[in-house]
PDB file of C-alpha atoms in Angstrom:
ATOM      1  CA  MET A 458       0.000   0.000   0.000  1.00 87.00           C
ATOM      2  CA  LYS A 459       1.072   3.598  -0.468  1.00 90.00           C
ATOM      3  CA  ALA A 460       1.675   5.813   2.567  1.00 92.00           C
ATOM      4  CA  LEU A 461      -1.556   7.290   3.903  1.00 95.00           C
ATOM      5  CA  THR A 462      -2.483  10.280   6.001  1.00 96.00           C
ATOM      6  CA  GLN A 463      -5.404  10.456   8.393  1.00 97.00           C
ATOM      7  CA  ALA A 464      -7.143  12.828   5.975  1.00 97.00           C
ATOM      8  CA  ALA A 465      -6.719  10.355   3.097  1.00 96.00           C
ATOM      9  CA  VAL A 466      -8.204   7.566   5.201  1.00 97.00           C
ATOM     10  CA  ARG A 467     -11.177   9.731   6.216  1.00 97.00           C
ATOM     11  CA  LYS A 468     -11.876  10.515   2.537  1.00 98.00           C
ATOM     12  CA  SER A 469     -11.717   6.857   1.505  1.00 98.00           C
ATOM     13  CA  PHE A 470     -14.640   5.467   3.537  1.00 98.00           C
ATOM     14  CA  ILE A 471     -17.247   3.713   1.418  1.00 98.00           C
ATOM     15  CA  ASN A 472     -19.892   3.025   4.074  1.00 97.00           C
ATOM     16  CA  ALA A 473     -19.713   5.828   6.645  1.00 97.00           C
ATOM     17  CA  SER A 474     -21.281   9.251   6.976  1.00 96.00           C
ATOM     18  CA  ARG A 475     -19.254  12.434   7.238  1.00 95.00           C
ATOM     19  CA  SER A 476     -19.947  12.636  10.964  1.00 96.00           C
ATOM     20  CA  GLN A 477     -18.782   9.034  11.421  1.00 97.00           C
ATOM     21  CA  THR A 478     -15.569   9.657   9.496  1.00 97.00           C
ATOM     22  CA  ALA A 479     -14.932  12.867  11.452  1.00 97.00           C
ATOM     23  CA  ALA A 480     -15.262  10.902  14.708  1.00 97.00           C
ATOM     24  CA  VAL A 481     -12.615   8.294  13.787  1.00 98.00           C
ATOM     25  CA  ASN A 482      -9.894   7.951  16.412  1.00 98.00           C
ATOM     26  CA  PHE A 483      -6.634   6.768  14.913  1.00 98.00           C
ATOM     27  CA  PRO A 484      -4.161   4.571  16.785  1.00 97.00           C
ATOM     28  CA  ALA A 485      -1.203   6.339  18.400  1.00 96.00           C
ATOM     29  CA  ASP A 486       1.262   4.644  16.031  1.00 94.00           C
ATOM     30  CA  PHE A 487      -0.646   5.553  12.854  1.00 96.00           C
ATOM     31  CA  ASP A 488       2.033   7.940  11.577  1.00 93.00           C
ATOM     32  CA  THR A 489       4.733   5.255  11.882  1.00 94.00           C
ATOM     33  CA  ILE A 490       2.971   2.491   9.940  1.00 94.00           C
ATOM     34  CA  ASP A 491       5.158   0.891   7.275  1.00 92.00           C
ATOM     35  CA  TRP A 492       2.468   1.109   4.576  1.00 91.00           C
ATOM     36  CA  GLU A 493       4.691  -0.261   1.813  1.00 89.00           C
ATOM     37  CA  ASN A 494       5.029  -3.618   3.563  1.00 87.00           C
ATOM     38  CA  ILE A 495       1.397  -4.330   4.426  1.00 89.00           C
ATOM     39  CA  ASP A 496      -1.629  -5.328   2.372  1.00 88.00           C
ATOM     40  CA  GLN A 497      -4.237  -3.897   4.690  1.00 94.00           C
ATOM     41  CA  TYR A 498      -4.493  -2.180   8.046  1.00 96.00           C
ATOM     42  CA  GLY A 499      -7.242  -2.506  10.608  1.00 96.00           C
ATOM     43  CA  TRP A 500      -7.842  -1.216  14.111  1.00 96.00           C
ATOM     44  CA  ARG A 501     -10.474  -0.853  16.795  1.00 95.00           C
ATOM     45  CA  ASP A 502     -11.354   2.655  17.885  1.00 96.00           C
ATOM     46  CA  HIS A 503      -9.920   3.133  21.383  1.00 94.00           C
ATOM     47  CA  LYS A 504     -12.622   5.663  22.335  1.00 95.00           C
ATOM     48  CA  MET A 505     -15.524   3.777  20.732  1.00 94.00           C
ATOM     49  CA  PRO A 506     -14.694   0.069  21.217  1.00 90.00           C
ATOM     50  CA  GLN A 507     -17.637  -1.112  19.114  1.00 94.00           C
ATOM     51  CA  ARG A 508     -16.183   0.601  16.052  1.00 97.00           C
ATOM     52  CA  ALA A 509     -13.412  -0.802  13.933  1.00 97.00           C
ATOM     53  CA  TYR A 510     -11.902   0.192  10.608  1.00 98.00           C
ATOM     54  CA  LEU A 511     -10.224  -1.672   7.772  1.00 98.00           C
ATOM     55  CA  VAL A 512      -8.084   0.106   5.148  1.00 97.00           C
ATOM     56  CA  LEU A 513      -6.951  -1.587   1.943  1.00 96.00           C
ATOM     57  CA  ASP A 514      -6.140  -0.954  -1.672  1.00 95.00           C
ATOM     58  CA  VAL A 515      -8.917  -2.012  -4.065  1.00 95.00           C
ATOM     59  CA  GLU A 516      -7.969  -1.805  -7.738  1.00 92.00           C
ATOM     60  CA  GLY A 517      -5.442   0.955  -7.077  1.00 92.00           C
ATOM     61  CA  LYS A 518      -7.747   3.010  -4.869  1.00 95.00           C
ATOM     62  CA  THR A 519      -7.530   3.378  -1.092  1.00 96.00           C
ATOM     63  CA  THR A 520     -10.717   2.016   0.444  1.00 98.00           C
ATOM     64  CA  THR A 521     -11.728   2.188   4.098  1.00 98.00           C
ATOM     65  CA  VAL A 522     -14.583   0.260   5.659  1.00 98.00           C
ATOM     66  CA  LEU A 523     -16.429   1.046   8.884  1.00 98.00           C
ATOM     67  CA  LEU A 524     -17.055  -2.102  10.920  1.00 98.00           C
ATOM     68  CA  ARG A 525     -19.104  -2.793  14.027  1.00 96.00           C
ATOM     69  CA  ALA A 526     -17.127  -4.836  16.504  1.00 89.00           C
ATOM     70  CA  PRO A 527     -18.839  -7.338  18.797  1.00 85.00           C
ATOM     71  CA  GLU A 528     -20.054  -6.177  22.225  1.00 78.00           C
ATOM     72  CA  LEU A 529     -19.790  -9.256  24.368  1.00 62.00           C
ATOM     73  CA  VAL A 530     -17.765 -12.135  23.090  1.00 62.00           C
ATOM     74  CA  SER A 531     -17.027 -15.607  24.267  1.00 61.00           C
ATOM     75  CA  ALA A 532     -13.605 -16.894  23.363  1.00 59.00           C
ATOM     76  CA  SER A 533     -14.582 -20.459  24.236  1.00 61.00           C
ATOM     77  CA  LYS A 534     -14.901 -21.533  20.594  1.00 71.00           C
ATOM     78  CA  LYS A 535     -12.259 -21.070  17.933  1.00 80.00           C
ATOM     79  CA  ALA A 536     -13.240 -19.770  14.518  1.00 87.00           C
ATOM     80  CA  LEU A 537     -11.423 -19.404  11.216  1.00 93.00           C
ATOM     81  CA  CYS A 538     -10.793 -15.866   9.970  1.00 95.00           C
ATOM     82  CA  ALA A 539     -12.574 -15.455   6.639  1.00 96.00           C
ATOM     83  CA  LEU A 540      -9.901 -13.071   5.337  1.00 96.00           C
ATOM     84  CA  CYS A 541      -6.554 -14.770   6.002  1.00 95.00           C
ATOM     85  CA  GLU A 542      -7.817 -18.287   6.825  1.00 94.00           C
ATOM     86  CA  ASP A 543      -4.878 -18.676   9.222  1.00 89.00           C
ATOM     87  CA  MET A 544      -5.148 -21.843  11.297  1.00 80.00           C
ATOM     88  CA  GLU A 545      -1.973 -21.357  13.356  1.00 82.00           C
ATOM     89  CA  SER A 546      -2.707 -18.030  15.052  1.00 83.00           C
ATOM     90  CA  ASP A 547      -3.910 -17.951  18.645  1.00 83.00           C
ATOM     91  CA  ASP A 548      -5.651 -14.621  18.064  1.00 85.00           C
ATOM     92  CA  ASP A 549      -9.388 -14.582  18.680  1.00 89.00           C
ATOM     93  CA  VAL A 550     -11.681 -14.335  15.670  1.00 91.00           C
ATOM     94  CA  PHE A 551     -14.971 -12.463  15.938  1.00 92.00           C
ATOM     95  CA  MET A 552     -17.865 -11.510  13.700  1.00 94.00           C
ATOM     96  CA  PHE A 553     -17.469  -7.943  12.453  1.00 96.00           C
ATOM     97  CA  VAL A 554     -20.427  -6.329  10.706  1.00 97.00           C
ATOM     98  CA  ALA A 555     -20.214  -3.568   8.097  1.00 98.00           C
ATOM     99  CA  PRO A 556     -23.143  -1.399   7.062  1.00 97.00           C
ATOM    100  CA  LYS A 557     -23.675  -1.662   3.322  1.00 97.00           C
ATOM    101  CA  ALA A 558     -22.679   1.334   1.235  1.00 96.00           C
ATOM    102  CA  GLY A 559     -25.254   3.773  -0.105  1.00 94.00           C
ATOM    103  CA  PRO A 560     -29.028   3.593   0.342  1.00 94.00           C
ATOM    104  CA  ALA A 561     -28.924  -0.064   1.421  1.00 95.00           C
ATOM    105  CA  GLY A 562     -26.753   0.863   4.404  1.00 93.00           C
ATOM    106  CA  LYS A 563     -28.984   3.805   5.282  1.00 92.00           C
ATOM    107  CA  ASN A 564     -31.870   1.316   5.357  1.00 94.00           C
ATOM    108  CA  GLY A 565     -29.979  -0.785   7.909  1.00 94.00           C
ATOM    109  CA  ASN A 566     -28.628  -3.523   5.637  1.00 96.00           C
ATOM    110  CA  SER A 567     -25.248  -4.928   6.580  1.00 97.00           C
ATOM    111  CA  VAL A 568     -22.710  -7.643   5.788  1.00 97.00           C
ATOM    112  CA  GLY A 569     -20.699  -9.610   8.330  1.00 97.00           C
ATOM    113  CA  THR A 570     -17.565 -11.696   8.276  1.00 97.00           C
ATOM    114  CA  LEU A 571     -15.173 -13.356  10.707  1.00 95.00           C
ATOM    115  CA  ILE A 572     -11.963 -11.377  11.281  1.00 95.00           C
ATOM    116  CA  HIS A 573      -9.121 -11.590  13.798  1.00 93.00           C
ATOM    117  CA  SER A 574      -9.947  -9.307  16.723  1.00 91.00           C
ATOM    118  CA  ASN A 575      -6.596  -7.516  16.399  1.00 92.00           C
ATOM    119  CA  PHE A 576      -6.609  -7.381  12.567  1.00 94.00           C
ATOM    120  CA  SER A 577      -3.425  -9.476  12.386  1.00 93.00           C
ATOM    121  CA  CYS A 578      -4.168 -10.949   8.941  1.00 94.00           C
ATOM    122  CA  ALA A 579      -1.382  -9.069   7.131  1.00 92.00           C
ATOM    123  CA  GLN A 580       1.157 -10.402   9.643  1.00 91.00           C
ATOM    124  CA  ASN A 581      -0.338 -13.902   9.708  1.00 92.00           C
ATOM    125  CA  VAL A 582       0.002 -14.460   5.972  1.00 93.00           C
ATOM    126  CA  ARG A 583       3.679 -13.531   6.174  1.00 91.00           C
ATOM    127  CA  SER A 584       4.537 -15.853   9.055  1.00 92.00           C
ATOM    128  CA  GLU A 585       6.975 -18.650   8.288  1.00 90.00           C
ATOM    129  CA  PRO A 586       5.099 -21.672   6.939  1.00 88.00           C
ATOM    130  CA  LYS A 587       5.732 -25.129   8.294  1.00 86.00           C
ATOM    131  CA  PRO A 588       8.094 -27.216   6.161  1.00 85.00           C
ATOM    132  CA  ASP A 589       6.124 -28.854   3.375  1.00 83.00           C
ATOM    133  CA  PRO A 590       7.554 -31.053   0.613  1.00 84.00           C
ATOM    134  CA  ILE A 591       4.677 -30.093  -1.710  1.00 84.00           C
ATOM    135  CA  HIS A 592       5.372 -26.350  -1.311  1.00 80.00           C
ATOM    136  CA  PRO A 593       9.073 -26.165  -0.421  1.00 83.00           C
ATOM    137  CA  ASP A 594       9.659 -22.444  -1.112  1.00 91.00           C
ATOM    138  CA  PRO A 595       8.398 -20.461   1.911  1.00 91.00           C
ATOM    139  CA  GLU A 596       8.514 -17.142   0.020  1.00 93.00           C
ATOM    140  CA  LEU A 597       6.133 -18.495  -2.637  1.00 93.00           C
ATOM    141  CA  VAL A 598       3.812 -19.748   0.099  1.00 92.00           C
ATOM    142  CA  LYS A 599       3.788 -16.311   1.761  1.00 93.00           C
ATOM    143  CA  ALA A 600       3.170 -14.558  -1.560  1.00 93.00           C
ATOM    144  CA  GLU A 601       0.243 -16.872  -2.321  1.00 94.00           C
ATOM    145  CA  ARG A 602      -1.221 -16.336   1.154  1.00 94.00           C
ATOM    146  CA  ALA A 603      -0.952 -12.556   0.677  1.00 94.00           C
ATOM    147  CA  ARG A 604      -2.609 -12.790  -2.740  1.00 96.00           C
ATOM    148  CA  ARG A 605      -5.502 -14.806  -1.314  1.00 96.00           C
ATOM    149  CA  LEU A 606      -5.882 -12.419   1.628  1.00 96.00           C
ATOM    150  CA  GLN A 607      -6.213  -9.514  -0.786  1.00 96.00           C
ATOM    151  CA  GLU A 608      -8.666 -11.447  -2.959  1.00 97.00           C
ATOM    152  CA  ARG A 609     -10.938 -12.393  -0.041  1.00 97.00           C
ATOM    153  CA  THR A 610     -10.816  -8.895   1.470  1.00 97.00           C
ATOM    154  CA  VAL A 611     -11.743  -7.310  -1.872  1.00 97.00           C
ATOM    155  CA  GLN A 612     -14.655  -9.776  -2.140  1.00 97.00           C
ATOM    156  CA  PHE A 613     -15.858  -8.603   1.280  1.00 98.00           C
ATOM    157  CA  VAL A 614     -15.626  -4.957   0.160  1.00 97.00           C
ATOM    158  CA  ARG A 615     -17.618  -5.796  -2.986  1.00 97.00           C
ATOM    159  CA  LYS A 616     -20.384  -7.272  -0.806  1.00 97.00           C
ATOM    160  CA  ILE A 617     -20.465  -4.025   1.167  1.00 98.00           C
ATOM    161  CA  ARG A 618     -20.769  -2.025  -2.057  1.00 95.00           C
ATOM    162  CA  SER A 619     -23.438  -4.252  -3.645  1.00 90.00           C
TER     163      SER A 619
END
């Protein structure tokens, strides 16, 4: 991804009102993010814990999605993240819900998907894979994981836009 400013992120929301984008609280380390080495960036709003945000590049355009984070969660059952499909991570996975873009969202329609609670997908796909004789080159495995993460995340964004 290209380097982003807070203003650029605010302008790139596809499913939030102006007042919602103005109320976004960015993480303290936002200005130090290494944008060139990540595929997407997500965070939970520290002042509004039920809000979360996901920023990614969709067809060359920065796209940000407003998500509703779960209120009360039980970590007793493990779930598979729908974006990175990482089975090794110990991070919790929760259902995040995004209002649909446009009139559908204003009418209350939404789309949900399972995502790591700490938005660790970009790191998970780049973790060292276990040795595998079928896929011996770890760099190819990581590149394929990153490609699939991007593909699944873009599919989720398309559902929000539809």
